[in-house]
Coordinates of C-alpha atoms in Angstrom, one line a residue:
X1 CA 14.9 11.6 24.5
X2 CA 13.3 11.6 27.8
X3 CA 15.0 13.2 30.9
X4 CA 15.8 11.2 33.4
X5 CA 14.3 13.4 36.1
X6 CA 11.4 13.2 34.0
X7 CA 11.3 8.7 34.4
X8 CA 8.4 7.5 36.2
X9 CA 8.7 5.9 39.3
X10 CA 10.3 2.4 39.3
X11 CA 11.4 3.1 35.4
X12 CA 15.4 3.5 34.6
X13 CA 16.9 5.5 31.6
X14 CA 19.4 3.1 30.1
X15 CA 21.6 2.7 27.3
X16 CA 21.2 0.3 24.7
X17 CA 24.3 -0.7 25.2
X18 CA 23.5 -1.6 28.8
X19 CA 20.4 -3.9 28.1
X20 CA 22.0 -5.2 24.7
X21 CA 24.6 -5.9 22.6
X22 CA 25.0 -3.7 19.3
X23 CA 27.1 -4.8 16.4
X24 CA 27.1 -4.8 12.6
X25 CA 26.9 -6.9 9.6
X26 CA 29.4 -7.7 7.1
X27 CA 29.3 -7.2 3.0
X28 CA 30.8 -9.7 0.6
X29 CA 34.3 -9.8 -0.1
X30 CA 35.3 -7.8 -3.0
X31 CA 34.4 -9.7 -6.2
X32 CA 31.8 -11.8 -4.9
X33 CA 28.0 -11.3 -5.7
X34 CA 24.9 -12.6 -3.8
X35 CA 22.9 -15.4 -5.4
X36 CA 19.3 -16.4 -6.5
X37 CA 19.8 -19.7 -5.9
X38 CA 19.4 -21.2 -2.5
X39 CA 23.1 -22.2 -0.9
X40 CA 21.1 -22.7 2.3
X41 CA 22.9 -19.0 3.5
X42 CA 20.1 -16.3 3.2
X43 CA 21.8 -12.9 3.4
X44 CA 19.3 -10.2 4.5
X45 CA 19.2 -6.9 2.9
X46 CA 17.7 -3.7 3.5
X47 CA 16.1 -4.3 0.5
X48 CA 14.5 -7.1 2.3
X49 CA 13.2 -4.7 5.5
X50 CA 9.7 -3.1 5.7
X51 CA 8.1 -0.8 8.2
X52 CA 6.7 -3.7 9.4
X53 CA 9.3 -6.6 9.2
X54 CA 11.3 -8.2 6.9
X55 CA 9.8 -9.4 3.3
X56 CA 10.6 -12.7 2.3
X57 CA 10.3 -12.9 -1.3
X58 CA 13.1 -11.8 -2.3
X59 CA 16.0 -13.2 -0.3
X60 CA 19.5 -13.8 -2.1
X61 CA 21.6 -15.9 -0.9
X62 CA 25.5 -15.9 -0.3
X63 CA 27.6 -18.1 -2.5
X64 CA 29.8 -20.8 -1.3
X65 CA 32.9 -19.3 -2.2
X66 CA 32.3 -16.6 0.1
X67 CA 30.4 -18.0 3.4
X68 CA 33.7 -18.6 5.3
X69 CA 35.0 -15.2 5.3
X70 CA 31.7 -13.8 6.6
X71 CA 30.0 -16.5 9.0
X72 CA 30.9 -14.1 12.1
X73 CA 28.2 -11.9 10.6
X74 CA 24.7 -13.8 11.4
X75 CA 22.0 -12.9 13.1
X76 CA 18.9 -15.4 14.9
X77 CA 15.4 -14.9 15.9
X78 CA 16.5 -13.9 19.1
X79 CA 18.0 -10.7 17.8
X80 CA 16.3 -7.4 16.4
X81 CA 17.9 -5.5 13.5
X82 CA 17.9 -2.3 12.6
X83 CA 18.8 -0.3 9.4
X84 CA 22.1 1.9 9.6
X85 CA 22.1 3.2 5.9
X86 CA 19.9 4.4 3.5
X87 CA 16.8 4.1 4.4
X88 CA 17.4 4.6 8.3
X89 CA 15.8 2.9 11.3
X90 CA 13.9 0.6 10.1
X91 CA 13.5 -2.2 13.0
X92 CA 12.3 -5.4 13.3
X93 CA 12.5 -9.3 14.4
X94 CA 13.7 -12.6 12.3
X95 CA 11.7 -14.9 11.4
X96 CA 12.5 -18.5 12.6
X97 CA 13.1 -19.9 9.3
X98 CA 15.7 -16.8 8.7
X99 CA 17.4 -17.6 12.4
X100 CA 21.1 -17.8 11.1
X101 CA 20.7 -15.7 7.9
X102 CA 24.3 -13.0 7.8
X103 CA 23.6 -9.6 7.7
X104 CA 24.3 -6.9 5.7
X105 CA 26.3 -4.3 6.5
X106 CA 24.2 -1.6 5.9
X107 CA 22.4 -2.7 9.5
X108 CA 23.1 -4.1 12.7
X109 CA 22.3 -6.7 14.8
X110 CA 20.9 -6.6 18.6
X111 CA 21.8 -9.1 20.3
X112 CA 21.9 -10.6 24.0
X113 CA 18.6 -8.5 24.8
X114 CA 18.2 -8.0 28.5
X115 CA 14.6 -6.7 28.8
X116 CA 11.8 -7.7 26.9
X117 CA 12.5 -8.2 23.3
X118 CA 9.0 -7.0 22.1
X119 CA 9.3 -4.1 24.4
X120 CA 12.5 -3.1 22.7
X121 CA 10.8 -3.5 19.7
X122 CA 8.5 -0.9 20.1
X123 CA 10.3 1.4 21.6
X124 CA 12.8 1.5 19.0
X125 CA 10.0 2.1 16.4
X126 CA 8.5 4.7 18.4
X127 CA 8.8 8.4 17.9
X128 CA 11.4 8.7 21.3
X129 CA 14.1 6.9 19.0
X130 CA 13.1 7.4 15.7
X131 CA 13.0 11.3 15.6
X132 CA 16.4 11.0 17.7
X133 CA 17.7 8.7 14.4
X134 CA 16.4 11.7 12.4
X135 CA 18.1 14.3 14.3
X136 CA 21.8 12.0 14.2
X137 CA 21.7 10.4 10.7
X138 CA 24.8 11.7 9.0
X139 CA 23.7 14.2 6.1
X140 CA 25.1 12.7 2.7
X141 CA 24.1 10.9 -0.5
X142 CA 24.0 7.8 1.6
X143 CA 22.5 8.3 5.1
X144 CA 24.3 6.3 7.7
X145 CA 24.1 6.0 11.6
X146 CA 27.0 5.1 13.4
X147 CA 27.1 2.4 15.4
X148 CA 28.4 4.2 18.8
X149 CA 25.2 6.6 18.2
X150 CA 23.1 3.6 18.4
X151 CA 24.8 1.7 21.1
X152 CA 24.3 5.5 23.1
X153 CA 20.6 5.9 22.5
X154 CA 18.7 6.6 25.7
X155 CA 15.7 4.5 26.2
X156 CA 12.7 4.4 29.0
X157 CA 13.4 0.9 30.6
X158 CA 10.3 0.3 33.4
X159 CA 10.3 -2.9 35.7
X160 CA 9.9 -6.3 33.5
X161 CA 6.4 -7.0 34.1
X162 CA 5.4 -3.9 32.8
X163 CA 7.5 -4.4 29.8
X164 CA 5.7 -7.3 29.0
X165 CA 2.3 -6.1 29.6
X166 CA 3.0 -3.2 27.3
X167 CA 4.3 -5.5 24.8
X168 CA 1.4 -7.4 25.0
X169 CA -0.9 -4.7 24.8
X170 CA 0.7 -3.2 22.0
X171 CA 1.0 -6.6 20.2
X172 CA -2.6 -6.8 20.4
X173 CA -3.5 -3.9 18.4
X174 CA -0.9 -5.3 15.7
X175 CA -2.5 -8.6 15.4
X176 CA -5.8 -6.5 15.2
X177 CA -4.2 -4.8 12.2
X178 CA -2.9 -7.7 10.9
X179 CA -6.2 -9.4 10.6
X180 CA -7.8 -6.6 9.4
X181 CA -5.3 -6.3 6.5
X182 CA -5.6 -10.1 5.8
X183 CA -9.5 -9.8 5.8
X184 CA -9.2 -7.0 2.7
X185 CA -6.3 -9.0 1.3
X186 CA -8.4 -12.4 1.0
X187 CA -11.9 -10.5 0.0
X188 CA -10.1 -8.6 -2.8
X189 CA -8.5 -12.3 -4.1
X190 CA -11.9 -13.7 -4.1
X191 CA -13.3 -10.5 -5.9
X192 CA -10.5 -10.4 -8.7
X193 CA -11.3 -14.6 -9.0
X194 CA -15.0 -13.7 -9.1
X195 CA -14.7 -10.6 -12.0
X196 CA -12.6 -12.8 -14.0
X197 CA -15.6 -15.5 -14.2
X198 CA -18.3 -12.8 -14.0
X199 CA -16.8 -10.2 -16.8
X200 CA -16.2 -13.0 -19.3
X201 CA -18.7 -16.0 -18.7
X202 CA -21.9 -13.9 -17.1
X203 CA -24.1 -16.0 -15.2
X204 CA -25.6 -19.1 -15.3
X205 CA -25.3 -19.4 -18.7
X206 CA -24.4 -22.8 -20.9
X207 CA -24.2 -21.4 -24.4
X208 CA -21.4 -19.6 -25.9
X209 CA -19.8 -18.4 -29.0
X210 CA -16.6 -17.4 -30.6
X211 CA -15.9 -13.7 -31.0
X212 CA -12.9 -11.3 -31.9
X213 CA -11.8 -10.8 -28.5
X214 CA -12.4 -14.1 -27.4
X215 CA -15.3 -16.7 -26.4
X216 CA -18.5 -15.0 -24.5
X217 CA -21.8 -15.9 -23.5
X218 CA -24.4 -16.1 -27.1
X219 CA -26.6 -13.9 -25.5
X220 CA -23.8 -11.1 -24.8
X221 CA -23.0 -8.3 -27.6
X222 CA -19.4 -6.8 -28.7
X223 CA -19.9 -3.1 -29.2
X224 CA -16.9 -0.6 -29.8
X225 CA -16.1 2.2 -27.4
X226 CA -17.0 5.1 -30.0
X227 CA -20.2 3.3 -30.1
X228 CA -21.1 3.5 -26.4
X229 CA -19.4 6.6 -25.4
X230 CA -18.6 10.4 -27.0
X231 CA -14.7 11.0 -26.7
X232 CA -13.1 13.6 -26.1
X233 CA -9.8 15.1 -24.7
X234 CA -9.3 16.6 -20.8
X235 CA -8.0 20.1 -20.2
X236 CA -4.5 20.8 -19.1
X237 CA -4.3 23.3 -16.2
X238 CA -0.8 24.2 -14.4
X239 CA -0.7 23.0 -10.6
X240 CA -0.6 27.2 -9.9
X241 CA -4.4 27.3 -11.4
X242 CA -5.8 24.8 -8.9
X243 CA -7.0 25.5 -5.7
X244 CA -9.7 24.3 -3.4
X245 CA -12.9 26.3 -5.1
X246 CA -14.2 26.3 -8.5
X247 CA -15.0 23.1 -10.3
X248 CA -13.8 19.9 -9.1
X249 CA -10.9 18.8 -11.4
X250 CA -10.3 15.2 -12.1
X251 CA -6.5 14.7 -13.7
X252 CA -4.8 11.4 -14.3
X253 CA -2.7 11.4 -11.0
X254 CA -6.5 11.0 -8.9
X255 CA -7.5 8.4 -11.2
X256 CA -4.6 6.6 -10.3
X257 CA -4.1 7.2 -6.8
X258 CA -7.7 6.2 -6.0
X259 CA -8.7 3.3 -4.9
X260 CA -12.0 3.3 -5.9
X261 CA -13.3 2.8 -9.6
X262 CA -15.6 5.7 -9.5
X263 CA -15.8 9.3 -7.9
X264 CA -18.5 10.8 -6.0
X265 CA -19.4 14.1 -4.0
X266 CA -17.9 12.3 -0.5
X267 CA -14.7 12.6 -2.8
X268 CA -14.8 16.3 -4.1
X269 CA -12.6 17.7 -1.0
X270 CA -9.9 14.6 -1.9
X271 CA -9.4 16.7 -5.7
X272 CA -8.4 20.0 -6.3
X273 CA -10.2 22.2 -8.0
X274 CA -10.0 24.7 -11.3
X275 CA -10.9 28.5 -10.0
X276 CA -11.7 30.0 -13.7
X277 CA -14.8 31.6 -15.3
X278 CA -17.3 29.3 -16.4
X279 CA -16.4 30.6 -20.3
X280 CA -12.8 29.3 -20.2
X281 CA -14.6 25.9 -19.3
X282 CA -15.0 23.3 -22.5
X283 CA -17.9 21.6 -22.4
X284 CA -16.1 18.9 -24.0
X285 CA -14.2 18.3 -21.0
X286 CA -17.0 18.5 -18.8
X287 CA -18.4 15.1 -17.6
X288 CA -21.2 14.0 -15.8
X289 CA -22.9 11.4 -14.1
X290 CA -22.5 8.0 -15.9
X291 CA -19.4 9.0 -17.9
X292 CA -16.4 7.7 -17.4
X293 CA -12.9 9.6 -17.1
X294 CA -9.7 7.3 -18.5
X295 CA -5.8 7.8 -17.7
X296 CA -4.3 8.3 -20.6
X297 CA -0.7 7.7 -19.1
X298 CA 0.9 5.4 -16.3
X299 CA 4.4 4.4 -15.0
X300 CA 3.6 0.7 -15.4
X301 CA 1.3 -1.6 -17.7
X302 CA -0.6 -2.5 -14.5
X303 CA -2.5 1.5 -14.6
X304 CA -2.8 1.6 -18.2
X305 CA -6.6 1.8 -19.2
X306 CA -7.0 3.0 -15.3
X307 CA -10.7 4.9 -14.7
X308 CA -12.9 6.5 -12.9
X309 CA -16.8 6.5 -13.3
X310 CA -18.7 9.5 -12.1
X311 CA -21.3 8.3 -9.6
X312 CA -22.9 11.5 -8.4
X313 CA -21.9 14.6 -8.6
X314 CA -24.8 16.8 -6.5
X315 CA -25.2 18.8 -9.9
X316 CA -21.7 20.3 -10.0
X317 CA -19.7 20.4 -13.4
X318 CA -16.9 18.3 -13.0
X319 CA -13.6 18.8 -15.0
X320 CA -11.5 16.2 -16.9
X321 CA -7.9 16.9 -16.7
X322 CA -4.7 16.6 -17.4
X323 CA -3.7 13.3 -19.3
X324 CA -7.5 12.3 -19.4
X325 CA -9.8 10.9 -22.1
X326 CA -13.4 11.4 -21.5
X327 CA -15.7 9.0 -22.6
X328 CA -19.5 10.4 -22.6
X329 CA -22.2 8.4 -22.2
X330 CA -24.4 8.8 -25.3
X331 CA -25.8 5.3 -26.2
X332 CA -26.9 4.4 -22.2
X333 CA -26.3 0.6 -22.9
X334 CA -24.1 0.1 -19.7
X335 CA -25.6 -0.1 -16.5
X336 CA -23.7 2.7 -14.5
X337 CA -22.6 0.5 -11.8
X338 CA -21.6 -2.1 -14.2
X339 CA -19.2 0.1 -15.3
X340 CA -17.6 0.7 -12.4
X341 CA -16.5 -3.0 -13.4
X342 CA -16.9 -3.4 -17.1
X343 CA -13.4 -2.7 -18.3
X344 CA -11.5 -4.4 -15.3
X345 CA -12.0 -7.5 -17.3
X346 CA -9.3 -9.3 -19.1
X347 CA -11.0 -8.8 -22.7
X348 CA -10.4 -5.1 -22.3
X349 CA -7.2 -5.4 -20.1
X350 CA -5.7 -6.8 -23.0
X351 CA -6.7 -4.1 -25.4
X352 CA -5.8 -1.7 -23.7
X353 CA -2.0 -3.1 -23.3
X354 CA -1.9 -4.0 -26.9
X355 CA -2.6 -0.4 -28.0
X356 CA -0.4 1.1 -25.4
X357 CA 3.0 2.9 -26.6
X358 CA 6.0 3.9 -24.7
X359 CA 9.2 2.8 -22.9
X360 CA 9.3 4.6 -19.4
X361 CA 5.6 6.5 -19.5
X362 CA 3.1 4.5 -20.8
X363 CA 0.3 5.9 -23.0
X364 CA -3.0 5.6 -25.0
X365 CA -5.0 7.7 -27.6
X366 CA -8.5 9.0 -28.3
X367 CA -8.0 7.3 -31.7
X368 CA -6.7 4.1 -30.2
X369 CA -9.3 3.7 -27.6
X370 CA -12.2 4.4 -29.6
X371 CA -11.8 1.1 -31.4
X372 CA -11.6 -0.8 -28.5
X373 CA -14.0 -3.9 -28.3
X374 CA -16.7 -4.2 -25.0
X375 CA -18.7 -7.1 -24.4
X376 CA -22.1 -5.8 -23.3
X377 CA -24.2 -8.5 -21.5
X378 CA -27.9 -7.6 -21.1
X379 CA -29.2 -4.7 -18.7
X380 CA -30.4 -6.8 -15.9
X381 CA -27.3 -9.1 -15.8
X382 CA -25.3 -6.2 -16.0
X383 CA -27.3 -5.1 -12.5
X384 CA -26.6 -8.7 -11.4
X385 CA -23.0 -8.8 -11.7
X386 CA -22.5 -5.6 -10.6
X387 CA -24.3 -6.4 -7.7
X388 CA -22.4 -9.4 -6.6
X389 CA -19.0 -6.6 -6.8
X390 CA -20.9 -3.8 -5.2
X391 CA -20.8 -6.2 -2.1
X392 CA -17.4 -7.4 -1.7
X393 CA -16.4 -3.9 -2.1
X394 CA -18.5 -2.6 0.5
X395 CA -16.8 -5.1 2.7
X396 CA -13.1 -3.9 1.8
X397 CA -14.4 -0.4 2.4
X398 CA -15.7 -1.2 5.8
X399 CA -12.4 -3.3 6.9
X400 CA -10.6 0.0 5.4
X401 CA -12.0 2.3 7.3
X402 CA -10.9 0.6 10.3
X403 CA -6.9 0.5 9.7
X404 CA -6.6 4.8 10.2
X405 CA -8.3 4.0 13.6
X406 CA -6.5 1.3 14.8
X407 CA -3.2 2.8 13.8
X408 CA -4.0 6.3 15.3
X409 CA -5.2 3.7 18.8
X410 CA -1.6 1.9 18.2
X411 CA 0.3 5.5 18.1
X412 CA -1.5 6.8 21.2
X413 CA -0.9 4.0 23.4
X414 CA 2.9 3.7 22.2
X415 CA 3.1 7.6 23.1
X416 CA 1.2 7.1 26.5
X417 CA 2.5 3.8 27.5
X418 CA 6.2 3.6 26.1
X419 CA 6.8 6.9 28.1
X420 CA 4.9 5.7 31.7
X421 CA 2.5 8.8 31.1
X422 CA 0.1 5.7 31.4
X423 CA 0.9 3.4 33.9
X424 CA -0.1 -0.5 33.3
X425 CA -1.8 -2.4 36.4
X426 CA -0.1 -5.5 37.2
X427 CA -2.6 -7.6 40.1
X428 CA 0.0 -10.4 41.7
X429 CA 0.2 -13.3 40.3
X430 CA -1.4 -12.1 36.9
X431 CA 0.1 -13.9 33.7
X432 CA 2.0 -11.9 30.9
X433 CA 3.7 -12.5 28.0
X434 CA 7.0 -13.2 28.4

């Protein structure tokens, strides 16, 4: 925490007990169990708190039987929270149609704010009071911060004004994240809408038929996987054989932690890489540009059938992994960009969960996945469609790349201005936030 000596001029150290009140919530009585259905009494979990606020979806509720011994406990869109247990710190505002919800106990209210409530805000998600949190959480199974260490915390207060100019400065960059992050949300609705129409019903056309995996355009043909593609099996290397030289090594856990839906040399220093003699290599597992490198396990239904294409590769051999299928391009009658896109669609999303086995982990096989069905439209509305994807994702890239510099612009002005190592002008008579 900062020194007192070390305050800017005009700026206080204070206690949040001095600009605040700090209390806690209340659990249900013993026997009683929160509810799905709405009793018009929200009770708000930490279950319910994000980094960046609270999430509204899934809000229990507390059941009439128990709201009289706990309607001490509430807290109003006046207040801030903050999380005392488990996952610690976590600080944010309530919403206006939460203003009134109880608390749990696991966090506690701040109430009767003195300074600038957005101020606070940030200054109690900034790095002066959330590596002090780190430093005082107790050290169990169950992390938990008391509520005198909170009520103690030492916090930079400077002169109102500045607290709301700050605030208001700092609330900008948010709402420019904000909109950036709506701007990839809505463009990846319309894409998912538009691959739906596109990967099933083509374009443009009028005529359709009947087929195994459902009705297609007449022009469009059904062609199994073993048809299109070579498959084979990836190798299995121990995490002690990779490093960052040799050939670049594509396993199951990149396929799923990218977002992309195909790999390309920009991407080679994201992967590790195999550091063995070219002899130990199978050319089996080796794939190249055009081919296509499946998952062959996920946590969740949602990743199973999860790829990667290989888009470019600058010559190099790349490696198919651990828990991969590699399926080789041999009969060239997919477009390579198509597919990027080709087994997104709901024809071979449902294949791939019907021939998917397992409980916890699940997974597919070679054998399996060979007689899987693809509808193949012609080459030039392959191009087409693809096209039409290629666009909206260059969009969500570009909005992308913006979020890393916004956030690293919100962190530098929270470290320069929530200390006063940057001082705010405030002209007379100038208009803030309040």
């Amino acid at each position: 925490m900062m020194d007192s000596n070390q305050m800017p001029d005009g700026w206080l150290k204070s206690k949040i007990c001095d600009i605040a009140t700090v209390s806690g919530g209340k659990r249900l009585p013993k026997g009683e169990i929160l509810s799905e259905i709405n009793t018009d009494h929200p009770y708000i979990r930490v279950a319910n708190m994000k980094e960046k606020g609270l999430v509204l979806e899934n809000i229990l509720y507390v059941p009439n039987s128990a709201i009289e011994s706990i309607k001490k406990y509430k807290i109003f869109a006046t207040d801030l929270y903050i999380s005392v247990a488990g996952t610690l710190g976590m600080v944010g505002e309530i919403p206006k149609e939460l203003s009134g919800a109880n608390l749990t106990e696991n966090a506690n209210r701040i109430s009767e704010i003195k300074c600038n409530k957005t101020f606070l805000l940030y200054v109690l998600r900034s790095n002066l009071v959330q590596k002090y949190i780190e430093r005082e959480k107790t050290i169990s199974a169950q992390p938990k911060l008391a509520l005198t260490r909170i009520k103690n915390f030492h916090i930079p207060i400077p002169p109102l004004k500045e607290q709301q100019k700050i605030a208001a400065i700092l609330s900008s960059v948010d709402e420019a994240i904000e909109k950036t992050e709506q701007i990839i949300e809505q463009t990846e609705t319309v894409k998912k809408g538009l691959m739906q129409q596109l990967l099933t019903k083509g374009i443009g056309h009028t005529e359709f038929k009947d087929s195994p995996i459902g009705e297609i355009p007449s022009s469009w043909e059904l062609v199994s996987i073993d048809e299109l593609f070579d498959i084979e099996g990836g190798m299995s290397f121990s995490r002690a054989q990779l490093s960052d030289q040799g050939y670049p090594y594509l396993h199951y856990g990149d396929i799923h932690a990218s977002p992309k839906q195909y790999i390309s040399t920009q991407d080679f220093d994201t992967i590790p890489r195999i550091n063995i003699d070219e002899s130990k290599i199978k050319t089996r597992a080796i794939v190249k540009v055009g081919d296509i490198v499946l998952s062959d396990a996920s946590e969740d239904m949602e990743g199973v059938g999860r790829y990667i294409v290989i888009r470019d590769s600058n010559k190099e051999d790349i490696v198919s992994g651990l828990h991969t299928i590699a399926l080789k391009d041999t009969s060239h009658m997919l477009d390579n960009s198509y597919k990027e896109y080709a087994f997104q669609s709901i024809f071979l999303k449902k294949q791939f969960r019907r021939i998917a086995t397992g409980a916890t982990v699940y997974g597919i096989s070679k054998g399996n996945v060979k007689k899987l069905i693809v509808p193949v439209p012609p080459k030039d509305e392959q191009i087409e469609i693809a096209k039409s994807f290629l666009e909206l994702d260059t969009k969500i890239a570009y909005e992308r790349s913006k979020l890393p510099r916004l956030q690293e612009v919100k962190q530098g002005l929270m470290q320069q201005l929530l200390t006063g190592k940057v001082r705010v002008s405030i002209d007379e008579g100038e208009e803030v936030l309040p």
